[in-house]
């Protein structure tokens, strides 16, 4: 198994290196000459120029996803082993901690620097060749400075194209290639934001510089409305830029947080954006950005299929701290790693809004149910809270069924947190949700005597005592008197009391309200994502179908020039054939995925019963908690906490996981950065190494 994984990892590296080489060589004259010869041979063969473009520019990324799914499926079956310290561990820790740009690791800074170098290389090679040639424009004459401004604007479009090629990859969920690197969807969303902002910047320079020169030469009205049969379609480019600006403006935090619906709906204009981008640049350039769009569309289709049929809420628990725990039915064979998230939609509130929530339950502990914790803060969550607070149907605390659609769970492919010798979990408020599943997973795994962290410390900060009740769902599983490996430190920041134990606080917290739902309709349990190997096969099939349709339509409708078969201009006919081939491939993939999904649901997935819906989790009010600390009117001193844990865990690897407000993450990251650097500079190998991980409970 290990040898196969190593071979697949090597294959992934070779494919990525080949795809990267194409991007690096594309601006050079060597590639231009070689590519013309390749196109000439492809035009006379069954592959056609379109097939060659797809094979060279598009398929490598798809191949990475195909091989990556197989690699991840094998990785899930590998035995857990201790994660020793390596030279690359330093790069995974915070290097830059800033309230404006966030927390950046060494890997992220290295990746950003390499991408900037690539953009600079592409721009330099292109613009230097342009300045050497100084080819005059056929439509109007330009002075030297006007020509240079015009070429700089034109080449800025290529930089926007490079950003667009990567733009959709970070927001893939089921088909995410970032899982290979251990980066989850919630963490990679900011890469999408960075790429989108950079793309809009270069796109604006491209369009604005071009319009400027046209205006100076008094050709603005003639050029900007052109929709010519061959060559660049300028009107399509202007529409593309306008749509891109609308999407970017409505995604700004000021609009996204206050008017989420506007942000959500305008983001669906990406389809129109990409179609007009195709008409503006032609199919040759579009094949460079097609991989992300290809994977995103297939990922979207699989998510739509997965969200049908809908399920129902089994029960709910309303906490005094305005938090709600929902329990949903799941297939007993569905397993997921802790820190996973699930997207839910409640049609009674909105037919379009999907919201991600961290899973608080463990698939090893809860075989038939899955639980999520929601804090009533925004409009959607407040509406849900009002529905649950409405009068039940009977005195027994029952309520009519509440229909829910789900996507996921999405999470890490393996439980890397088990590889550390010790764990430091830092949570703020509702940010404790991903740690509840981690603690339950460790408690259940410890009974099987597997290799687990020797010491675990949970530092939990909350504004008032009511927030402590969020731990209620996990207390019976992990705070057993015999389990001394776990230490809890609670900090209540806005209350000033003394000499009160954790047990006394929990006894004084208002009672948690339990609500059962009566489900009079048959419903399906949450089945989860399809098998990774099955998704790799589906992706391969859809790719082959797309290539087949592409080749067939080009042979039927495109007749190359016999005198110059290698010449193929960007025409609307070629673009429309590409769109049609892509649509037919997606339709084929949708049919296969739908048939497979419904077959599995009909034959294997059991429906949940009324008896199962009555199951509720036990509370932990009668457990022994006296050995755990609780502090009032104070915030945690992370330097002391880190130092104490370091002294108790000499020579070990410590995984630091933090989830909560950004200020809390920055404080933990700064402390982790300082102590790790101090231990390394001191040259003391017996000192532990802190490995920082930031978890997100919201997007």
XYZ file of C-alpha atoms in Angstrom:
699
model
C 0.000 0.000 0.000
C 2.806 2.417 0.924
C 4.695 1.693 -2.304
C 1.609 2.362 -4.404
C 1.012 5.655 -2.570
C 4.614 6.680 -3.172
C 4.325 5.891 -6.881
C 1.094 7.882 -7.147
C 2.732 10.805 -5.330
C 5.631 10.685 -7.809
C 3.168 10.565 -10.721
C 1.323 13.590 -9.338
C 4.584 15.509 -9.093
C 5.562 14.646 -12.690
C 2.171 15.684 -14.081
C 2.258 18.963 -12.176
C 5.828 19.644 -13.301
C 4.819 19.035 -16.926
C 1.796 21.333 -16.668
C 3.908 24.028 -15.010
C 6.542 23.700 -17.742
C 3.906 24.432 -20.373
C 3.023 27.706 -18.634
C 6.683 28.682 -18.320
C 7.599 27.850 -21.917
C 4.459 29.240 -23.552
C 5.734 32.873 -23.781
C 9.033 31.824 -25.413
C 9.840 31.663 -29.115
C 10.923 28.035 -28.705
C 7.434 27.026 -27.645
C 5.825 29.101 -30.414
C 7.833 27.343 -33.135
C 7.341 23.890 -31.614
C 3.637 24.438 -31.096
C 3.072 25.516 -34.703
C 4.610 22.251 -35.908
C 2.470 20.272 -33.455
C -0.706 22.045 -34.604
C 0.157 21.343 -38.232
C 0.451 17.621 -37.544
C -2.677 17.585 -35.370
C -4.774 19.293 -38.073
C -4.089 16.436 -40.452
C -4.815 13.768 -37.811
C -7.961 12.596 -36.030
C -7.018 14.611 -32.912
C -7.495 18.059 -34.538
C -6.103 21.264 -33.102
C -8.864 21.421 -30.483
C -8.027 17.933 -29.266
C -4.351 18.863 -29.032
C -5.145 22.007 -27.037
C -7.299 20.033 -24.628
C -4.685 17.297 -24.170
C -1.810 19.709 -23.507
C -3.406 22.664 -21.694
C -6.480 21.235 -19.960
C -6.078 17.535 -19.235
C -2.978 17.704 -16.937
C -4.984 19.367 -14.151
C -7.815 16.870 -14.638
C -5.253 14.057 -14.526
C -3.955 15.439 -11.211
C -7.496 15.242 -9.833
C -8.007 11.686 -11.156
C -4.749 10.355 -9.736
C -5.199 12.450 -6.598
C -8.538 10.830 -5.750
C -6.974 7.380 -5.969
C -4.072 8.560 -3.799
C -6.415 10.014 -1.170
C -8.501 6.831 -1.053
C -5.335 4.826 -0.319
C -4.182 7.395 2.228
C -7.402 6.948 4.192
C -6.551 3.266 4.685
C -3.005 3.836 5.891
C -2.260 3.241 9.542
C -1.708 6.271 11.762
C 1.908 6.884 12.713
C 3.705 9.524 14.730
C 4.518 12.744 12.869
C 8.165 13.467 13.494
C 9.799 16.854 13.147
C 11.178 17.623 9.677
C 12.919 20.534 8.022
C 9.673 21.380 6.199
C 7.743 21.685 9.460
C 9.081 25.216 9.895
C 7.401 26.328 6.652
C 3.983 25.179 7.881
C 4.086 27.522 10.886
C 3.090 31.214 10.883
C 5.689 33.555 9.426
C 3.558 36.692 9.057
C 0.798 37.602 11.515
C -1.050 40.779 10.580
C -4.603 41.954 11.235
C -4.988 43.142 7.633
C -3.614 40.196 5.644
C -4.171 37.514 8.278
C -1.874 34.636 9.214
C 0.519 33.448 6.520
C 2.647 30.323 6.757
C 6.008 29.797 5.099
C 4.404 27.582 2.444
C 1.855 30.263 1.572
C 4.491 32.989 1.310
C 6.662 30.725 -0.852
C 3.715 29.890 -3.129
C 2.767 33.574 -3.486
C 6.372 34.541 -4.286
C 6.676 31.826 -6.922
C 3.384 32.895 -8.512
C 4.512 36.537 -8.602
C 7.814 35.466 -10.186
C 5.871 33.494 -12.790
C 3.686 36.507 -13.616
C 6.762 38.723 -13.876
C 8.484 36.171 -16.139
C 5.472 35.899 -18.436
C 5.056 39.653 -18.673
C 8.770 40.314 -19.233
C 9.181 37.751 -22.024
C 6.035 38.916 -23.833
C 6.606 42.645 -23.525
C 10.310 42.487 -24.403
C 9.478 40.653 -27.649
C 6.785 43.219 -28.425
C 9.118 46.172 -27.888
C 11.774 44.598 -30.103
C 9.401 44.031 -33.011
C 7.401 47.291 -32.807
C 4.888 46.001 -35.349
C 2.636 48.900 -36.496
C -1.132 48.602 -36.115
C -3.061 47.985 -39.314
C -6.113 50.029 -38.281
C -4.376 53.142 -36.951
C -0.867 54.452 -36.349
C 0.608 54.865 -32.880
C 3.556 56.752 -31.513
C 6.236 54.882 -29.564
C 4.798 55.584 -26.121
C 1.254 54.863 -27.318
C 2.362 51.563 -28.790
C 4.120 50.595 -25.568
C 1.112 51.489 -23.432
C -1.099 49.510 -25.786
C 1.148 46.414 -25.605
C 1.423 46.658 -21.812
C -2.377 46.727 -21.634
C -2.597 43.754 -23.980
C -0.077 41.674 -22.022
C -1.847 42.529 -18.754
C -4.719 40.484 -20.132
C -2.439 37.418 -20.170
C -1.703 37.925 -16.483
C -5.439 38.102 -15.781
C -5.800 34.872 -17.751
C -3.210 33.145 -15.542
C -5.155 34.175 -12.431
C -8.412 32.997 -14.002
C -6.857 29.586 -14.709
C -6.459 29.048 -10.946
C -9.471 31.036 -9.738
C -12.013 28.209 -9.367
C -9.659 25.516 -8.055
C -9.649 26.751 -4.405
C -13.462 26.688 -4.093
C -13.974 23.100 -5.207
C -15.550 20.956 -2.495
C -15.975 17.323 -3.490
C -13.504 17.504 -6.370
C -10.949 19.683 -4.656
C -7.364 19.113 -5.808
C -6.229 21.049 -2.719
C -7.072 18.021 -0.561
C -3.893 16.419 -1.892
C -1.950 19.138 -0.062
C -4.096 18.797 3.054
C -5.807 22.164 2.476
C -9.541 22.160 3.096
C -12.253 24.206 1.408
C -12.722 26.688 4.281
C -9.000 27.534 4.324
C -8.567 27.769 0.560
C -11.402 30.262 0.041
C -9.016 33.141 0.743
C -6.814 31.989 -2.157
C -9.881 32.395 -4.361
C -10.296 35.946 -3.012
C -6.642 36.801 -3.664
C -6.730 35.409 -7.197
C -10.025 37.134 -7.981
C -8.742 40.518 -6.818
C -5.503 40.126 -8.781
C -7.417 39.042 -11.883
C -9.685 42.090 -11.705
C -6.642 44.353 -11.276
C -4.909 43.029 -14.396
C -8.204 42.849 -16.289
C -8.892 46.509 -15.526
C -5.390 47.468 -16.700
C -5.995 45.430 -19.856
C -9.364 46.973 -20.670
C -8.659 50.464 -19.370
C -5.340 50.788 -21.228
C -6.899 49.607 -24.479
C -9.845 51.992 -24.196
C -7.420 54.823 -23.378
C -5.438 54.374 -26.585
C -8.610 54.036 -28.625
C -9.886 57.285 -27.123
C -6.614 59.131 -27.823
C -6.725 58.019 -31.474
C -10.469 58.797 -31.752
C -11.334 55.186 -32.570
C -13.224 54.422 -29.346
C -16.668 54.300 -30.930
C -15.467 52.229 -33.895
C -13.496 49.602 -31.971
C -15.422 48.977 -28.763
C -18.654 47.845 -30.478
C -17.003 45.374 -32.846
C -18.257 41.784 -32.976
C -16.192 40.564 -35.890
C -16.361 37.054 -37.336
C -12.661 36.359 -36.819
C -10.005 37.605 -34.408
C -10.546 39.238 -31.018
C -14.152 40.180 -30.278
C -13.751 43.443 -28.403
C -17.379 43.811 -27.307
C -17.232 40.392 -25.647
C -14.126 41.471 -23.734
C -15.830 44.631 -22.484
C -18.821 42.617 -21.281
C -16.453 40.185 -19.548
C -14.694 43.004 -17.702
C -17.981 44.641 -16.694
C -19.372 41.374 -15.279
C -16.091 40.699 -13.474
C -16.222 44.112 -11.800
C -19.819 43.536 -10.699
C -18.929 40.157 -9.177
C -15.866 41.589 -7.425
C -17.641 44.650 -6.009
C -20.548 42.612 -4.613
C -18.095 40.190 -2.982
C -16.483 42.893 -0.838
C -16.946 42.214 2.912
C -19.104 45.321 3.349
C -21.688 43.874 0.925
C -21.153 40.127 1.431
C -21.754 40.252 5.191
C -24.711 42.649 5.163
C -26.358 41.668 1.854
C -25.444 38.039 1.365
C -28.204 37.443 -1.190
C -26.737 40.069 -3.534
C -23.296 38.494 -3.221
C -24.710 35.000 -3.769
C -26.824 35.775 -6.828
C -24.288 37.964 -8.651
C -21.642 35.256 -8.229
C -23.714 33.042 -10.522
C -22.824 35.428 -13.339
C -19.550 33.492 -13.604
C -21.167 31.404 -16.370
C -21.856 34.510 -18.484
C -18.392 35.813 -17.607
C -16.647 32.683 -18.910
C -18.782 32.445 -22.064
C -17.920 36.002 -23.107
C -14.300 35.412 -22.110
C -14.285 32.526 -24.589
C -15.709 34.710 -27.363
C -13.183 37.455 -26.575
C -9.997 35.385 -26.404
C -10.854 32.410 -28.592
C -10.626 28.703 -27.835
C -6.812 28.607 -27.677
C -6.673 30.806 -24.591
C -9.811 29.271 -23.116
C -8.205 25.827 -22.898
C -5.763 27.291 -20.381
C -8.583 28.270 -18.002
C -10.869 25.333 -18.819
C -9.542 22.870 -16.144
C -10.902 24.866 -13.208
C -14.232 25.476 -14.952
C -14.426 21.791 -15.955
C -13.888 20.546 -12.391
C -16.119 23.239 -10.891
C -19.097 22.397 -13.131
C -18.799 18.678 -12.437
C -18.391 19.381 -8.730
C -21.505 21.577 -8.804
C -23.519 18.875 -10.567
C -22.481 16.204 -8.068
C -23.417 18.515 -5.197
C -26.850 19.148 -6.712
C -27.424 15.417 -7.089
C -26.220 14.752 -3.568
C -28.633 17.309 -2.080
C -31.524 15.225 -3.410
C -33.496 13.708 -1.775
C -33.959 15.941 1.215
C -33.875 14.738 4.790
C -35.408 15.964 8.041
C -34.252 17.200 11.428
C -34.645 14.497 14.057
C -34.176 16.645 17.140
C -32.837 19.976 18.336
C -31.290 21.268 21.522
C -31.560 24.963 22.340
C -28.741 26.222 24.592
C -29.027 29.274 26.864
C -26.194 30.922 24.925
C -28.367 31.309 21.771
C -26.793 28.250 20.177
C -28.697 25.403 18.563
C -27.613 21.808 18.085
C -29.397 19.996 15.256
C -29.361 16.209 14.942
C -29.885 14.716 11.475
C -30.090 11.072 10.361
C -27.140 9.538 8.531
C -26.348 6.238 6.905
C -24.460 4.052 9.430
C -21.787 3.374 6.806
C -21.031 7.076 6.372
C -17.750 7.965 8.052
C -16.029 11.320 8.195
C -12.985 12.814 9.857
C -13.292 15.291 12.737
C -13.273 19.007 11.816
C -15.458 18.190 8.793
C -18.172 20.617 7.713
C -21.569 20.049 6.162
C -23.610 22.497 4.074
C -27.312 22.664 4.840
C -30.307 24.391 3.274
C -33.688 24.733 4.956
C -36.347 25.430 2.272
C -38.708 26.868 4.884
C -36.200 29.710 5.384
C -34.724 30.000 1.876
C -34.675 27.833 -1.226
C -31.275 29.119 -2.321
C -29.109 29.806 0.720
C -26.572 27.152 1.726
C -24.609 27.584 4.946
C -21.614 25.541 6.192
C -21.443 24.306 9.773
C -18.860 22.287 11.663
C -19.880 18.773 12.659
C -19.755 18.231 16.422
C -20.409 14.486 16.439
C -18.083 11.583 15.664
C -19.008 8.887 13.162
C -17.446 6.321 15.508
C -19.659 7.387 18.414
C -22.892 8.250 16.586
C -23.549 5.591 13.965
C -27.017 6.730 12.876
C -26.970 10.488 13.468
C -24.897 13.548 12.693
C -24.949 16.756 14.753
C -24.084 20.373 14.034
C -23.920 23.420 16.300
C -25.309 26.757 15.110
C -24.975 30.170 16.761
C -27.961 32.463 16.165
C -26.240 35.629 14.922
C -27.239 36.418 11.323
C -30.627 36.705 9.651
C -30.752 33.063 8.498
C -29.704 31.573 11.838
C -32.004 33.926 13.764
C -34.948 32.812 11.624
C -34.113 29.189 12.411
C -33.970 30.023 16.101
C -37.403 31.689 15.934
C -38.875 28.631 14.223
C -37.540 26.346 16.930
C -38.827 28.660 19.662
C -42.342 28.518 18.232
C -44.944 26.568 20.196
C -44.516 22.771 19.901
C -47.379 20.573 18.733
C -47.773 18.944 22.132
C -46.672 19.203 25.713
C -44.108 16.451 25.073
C -41.901 18.970 23.295
C -42.625 17.679 19.793
C -42.663 19.802 16.659
C -43.663 19.182 13.090
C -41.009 17.976 10.676
C -38.509 20.467 9.303
C -37.143 19.616 5.890
C -33.400 19.995 5.266
C -31.131 19.517 2.230
C -27.480 18.668 2.828
C -24.150 18.667 1.013
C -21.118 16.912 2.399
C -19.570 16.172 4.790
C -16.385 17.768 3.510
C -13.260 17.331 5.562
C -9.655 16.156 5.712
C -8.790 12.862 4.068
C -6.972 11.631 7.177
C -6.862 12.406 10.885
C -3.455 14.074 11.045
C -4.108 15.447 14.516
C -3.635 11.906 15.875
C -0.012 11.936 14.678
C 1.113 14.429 17.322
C 2.418 13.479 20.752
C 0.311 16.204 22.398
C -2.504 18.535 21.365
C -3.284 22.099 22.369
C -6.823 23.053 21.334
C -7.728 26.742 21.609
C -11.354 27.737 21.054
C -13.268 30.983 21.320
C -17.069 30.970 21.648
C -18.787 28.973 18.930
C -15.309 28.129 17.603
C -15.317 25.135 19.952
C -17.496 23.197 17.489
C -14.742 21.438 15.474
C -12.984 20.397 18.699
C -16.058 18.600 20.004
C -15.754 16.051 17.204
C -11.989 15.738 17.772
C -12.468 14.984 21.479
C -15.187 12.430 20.820
C -13.072 10.768 18.151
C -10.077 10.510 20.477
C -12.231 9.195 23.341
C -13.699 6.439 21.161
C -10.357 5.576 19.543
C -8.584 5.425 22.904
C -10.764 2.514 23.918
C -9.323 0.519 21.008
C -5.775 1.170 22.315
C -4.502 2.879 19.172
C -1.571 5.300 19.049
C -3.021 8.567 20.311
C -1.791 11.880 21.753
C -0.530 11.408 25.292
C -1.745 14.784 26.531
C -4.551 17.052 25.343
C -5.289 20.525 26.649
C -8.433 22.444 25.664
C -8.371 26.208 26.275
C -11.886 27.590 25.902
C -12.758 31.295 26.122
C -16.346 32.510 26.401
C -17.970 35.838 27.238
C -20.246 34.468 29.987
C -20.965 31.285 31.910
C -23.790 30.304 29.573
C -21.243 29.574 26.860
C -19.824 26.679 28.887
C -22.972 24.678 28.189
C -21.759 24.231 24.582
C -19.441 21.550 25.959
C -22.428 19.568 27.216
C -22.675 17.333 24.131
C -19.120 16.078 24.526
C -18.645 16.063 28.305
C -20.015 12.540 28.891
C -17.548 11.131 26.378
C -14.303 12.857 27.310
C -14.470 14.199 30.866
C -14.526 10.853 32.565
C -12.772 10.676 35.928
C -10.462 7.942 34.625
C -9.316 9.943 31.595
C -6.502 12.101 32.933
C -4.992 12.792 29.494
C -7.384 15.720 28.951
C -7.154 19.049 30.762
C -9.735 21.800 30.332
C -9.055 25.482 30.988
C -12.114 27.745 30.739
C -11.821 31.543 30.678
C -15.031 33.542 31.252
C -13.963 37.017 30.138
C -16.945 39.201 31.130
C -17.830 37.821 34.550
C -16.023 38.255 37.863
C -16.576 35.425 40.325
C -14.382 33.157 42.401
C -14.223 29.775 44.126
C -16.625 28.083 41.736
C -15.946 24.743 40.134
C -16.933 23.731 36.634
C -19.565 21.394 38.036
C -21.194 24.196 40.034
C -21.306 26.458 37.004
C -22.957 23.801 34.870
C -25.550 23.102 37.547
C -26.501 26.795 37.648
C -26.752 27.250 33.885
C -30.386 27.343 32.686
C -31.754 24.039 31.459
C -31.128 23.027 27.846
C -34.382 22.722 25.899
C -34.820 19.477 23.952
C -37.166 19.350 20.950
C -38.251 16.221 19.046
C -39.627 16.440 15.520
C -42.510 14.305 14.317
C -41.703 13.008 10.837
C -44.854 11.766 9.120
C -43.172 11.437 5.723
C -40.561 8.906 4.629
C -37.105 10.435 4.558
C -33.613 9.400 3.582
C -30.600 9.450 5.811
C -27.527 11.498 4.838
C -25.484 9.339 2.523
C -22.508 11.658 2.028
C -20.095 11.958 -0.872
C -19.461 9.246 -3.395
C -16.411 7.025 -3.199
C -13.197 8.808 -4.225
C -12.237 6.078 -6.671
C -15.695 6.252 -8.227
C -15.303 10.029 -8.671
C -11.943 9.525 -10.381
C -13.569 7.091 -12.828
C -16.451 9.514 -13.475
C -14.016 12.369 -14.095
C -12.048 10.244 -16.546
C -15.215 9.197 -18.385
C -16.500 12.775 -18.703
C -13.081 13.915 -19.965
C -12.997 11.205 -22.626
C -16.581 11.995 -23.693
C -15.750 15.703 -23.964
C -12.654 14.982 -26.071
C -14.641 12.614 -28.299
C -17.418 15.172 -28.915
C -14.790 17.863 -29.493
C -12.971 15.819 -32.140
C -16.171 14.709 -33.881
C -17.696 18.199 -34.091
C -14.428 19.690 -35.361
C -14.167 17.066 -38.114
C -17.790 17.654 -39.143
C -18.082 21.451 -38.964
C -14.507 22.794 -39.269
C -12.767 22.655 -42.607
C -9.118 23.727 -42.312
C -7.435 25.737 -45.001
C -5.626 23.309 -47.307
C -2.876 25.833 -48.008
C -2.220 26.568 -44.317
C -3.788 23.772 -42.219
C -1.980 24.928 -39.082
C -3.779 28.287 -39.127
C -6.997 28.355 -37.131
C -8.351 31.753 -36.135
C -10.606 32.333 -33.164
C -14.089 32.191 -34.700
C -17.496 32.089 -33.065
C -18.179 28.751 -34.765
C -15.229 27.090 -33.056
C -16.233 28.619 -29.724
C -19.826 27.431 -30.040
C -18.652 23.904 -30.888
C -16.497 23.916 -27.761
C -19.478 25.005 -25.644
C -21.703 22.325 -27.167
C -19.121 19.584 -26.624
C -18.666 20.688 -23.048
C -22.425 20.733 -22.431
C -22.881 17.243 -23.934
C -20.080 15.863 -21.767
C -21.623 17.377 -18.627
C -25.048 15.976 -19.549
C -23.510 12.521 -19.970
C -21.757 12.793 -16.620
C -24.969 14.008 -14.966
C -26.930 11.017 -16.268
C -24.293 8.547 -15.067
C -24.011 10.189 -11.639
C -27.805 10.417 -11.218
C -28.420 6.791 -12.143
C -25.603 5.644 -9.851
C -26.812 7.810 -6.981
C -30.436 6.755 -7.103
C -29.471 3.127 -7.530
C -27.404 3.259 -4.340
C -30.171 5.095 -2.476
C -32.855 2.650 -3.566
C -30.909 -0.524 -2.935
C -28.692 0.265 0.048
C -29.489 3.427 1.981
C -32.056 2.829 4.745
C -34.656 5.436 5.611
C -34.688 6.667 9.173
C -37.564 5.639 11.390
C -39.641 7.415 14.021
C -37.952 5.308 16.676
C -34.538 6.618 15.668
C -35.774 10.193 15.693
C -36.509 9.960 19.408
C -32.888 9.240 20.290
C -31.280 12.045 22.242
C -27.799 12.501 23.558
C -27.210 12.144 27.268
C -26.159 15.144 29.274
C -23.069 15.246 31.396
C -24.276 17.142 34.435
C -23.377 14.389 36.897
C -19.795 13.810 35.777
C -16.735 14.751 37.773
C -15.180 18.026 36.554
C -13.360 19.288 39.616
C -9.894 18.681 38.143
C -10.506 21.197 35.352
C -9.779 24.934 35.688
C -12.159 27.849 35.287
C -11.042 31.504 35.394
C -13.239 34.605 35.582
C -12.559 38.101 34.298
C -9.340 37.112 32.543
C -8.050 36.123 29.159
C -5.617 33.275 28.606
C -1.906 34.054 28.758
C -0.781 31.939 25.840
C 2.904 32.408 26.555
C 2.472 30.788 29.971
C 0.200 28.084 28.577
C 2.657 27.224 25.815
C 5.620 27.219 28.182
C 3.871 24.993 30.712
C 2.843 22.521 28.039
C 6.372 22.575 26.610
C 7.860 21.689 29.985
C 5.404 18.830 30.408
C 5.981 17.514 26.863
C 9.740 17.591 26.425
C 11.100 16.397 23.091
C 7.648 15.816 21.610
C 5.660 17.256 18.732
C 2.691 19.384 19.768
C -0.160 20.142 17.405
C -1.720 23.557 18.053
C -5.257 23.914 16.682
C -7.157 27.179 17.066
C -10.672 28.166 16.037
C -12.457 31.376 16.916
C -12.260 35.130 16.303
C -9.370 36.443 14.225
C -7.847 38.237 17.208
C -7.657 34.936 19.083
C -6.019 33.216 16.123
C -3.479 36.008 15.772
C -2.552 35.806 19.472
C -2.020 32.046 19.313
C -0.114 32.286 16.029
C 2.199 34.989 17.407
C 2.965 32.946 20.522
C 3.535 29.803 18.491
C 5.840 31.728 16.162
C 7.913 33.234 18.970
C 8.335 30.047 20.978
C 9.146 27.903 17.947
C 11.808 30.373 16.800
C 13.222 30.562 20.314
C 13.534 26.799 20.605
C 15.196 26.531 17.203
C 17.655 29.362 17.770
C 18.600 27.872 21.117
C 19.608 24.662 19.419
C 17.890 22.547 22.074
C 16.621 19.426 20.387
C 14.910 18.204 23.547
C 12.470 21.103 23.355
C 9.103 20.360 21.724
C 8.062 21.746 18.371
C 4.703 23.504 17.994
C 2.866 22.936 14.715
C 0.188 25.582 14.116
C -3.184 24.848 12.456
C -6.017 27.346 12.016
C -9.577 26.055 11.678
C -12.529 28.029 10.358
C -16.098 27.749 11.610
C -17.455 30.235 9.064
C -16.628 31.468 5.552
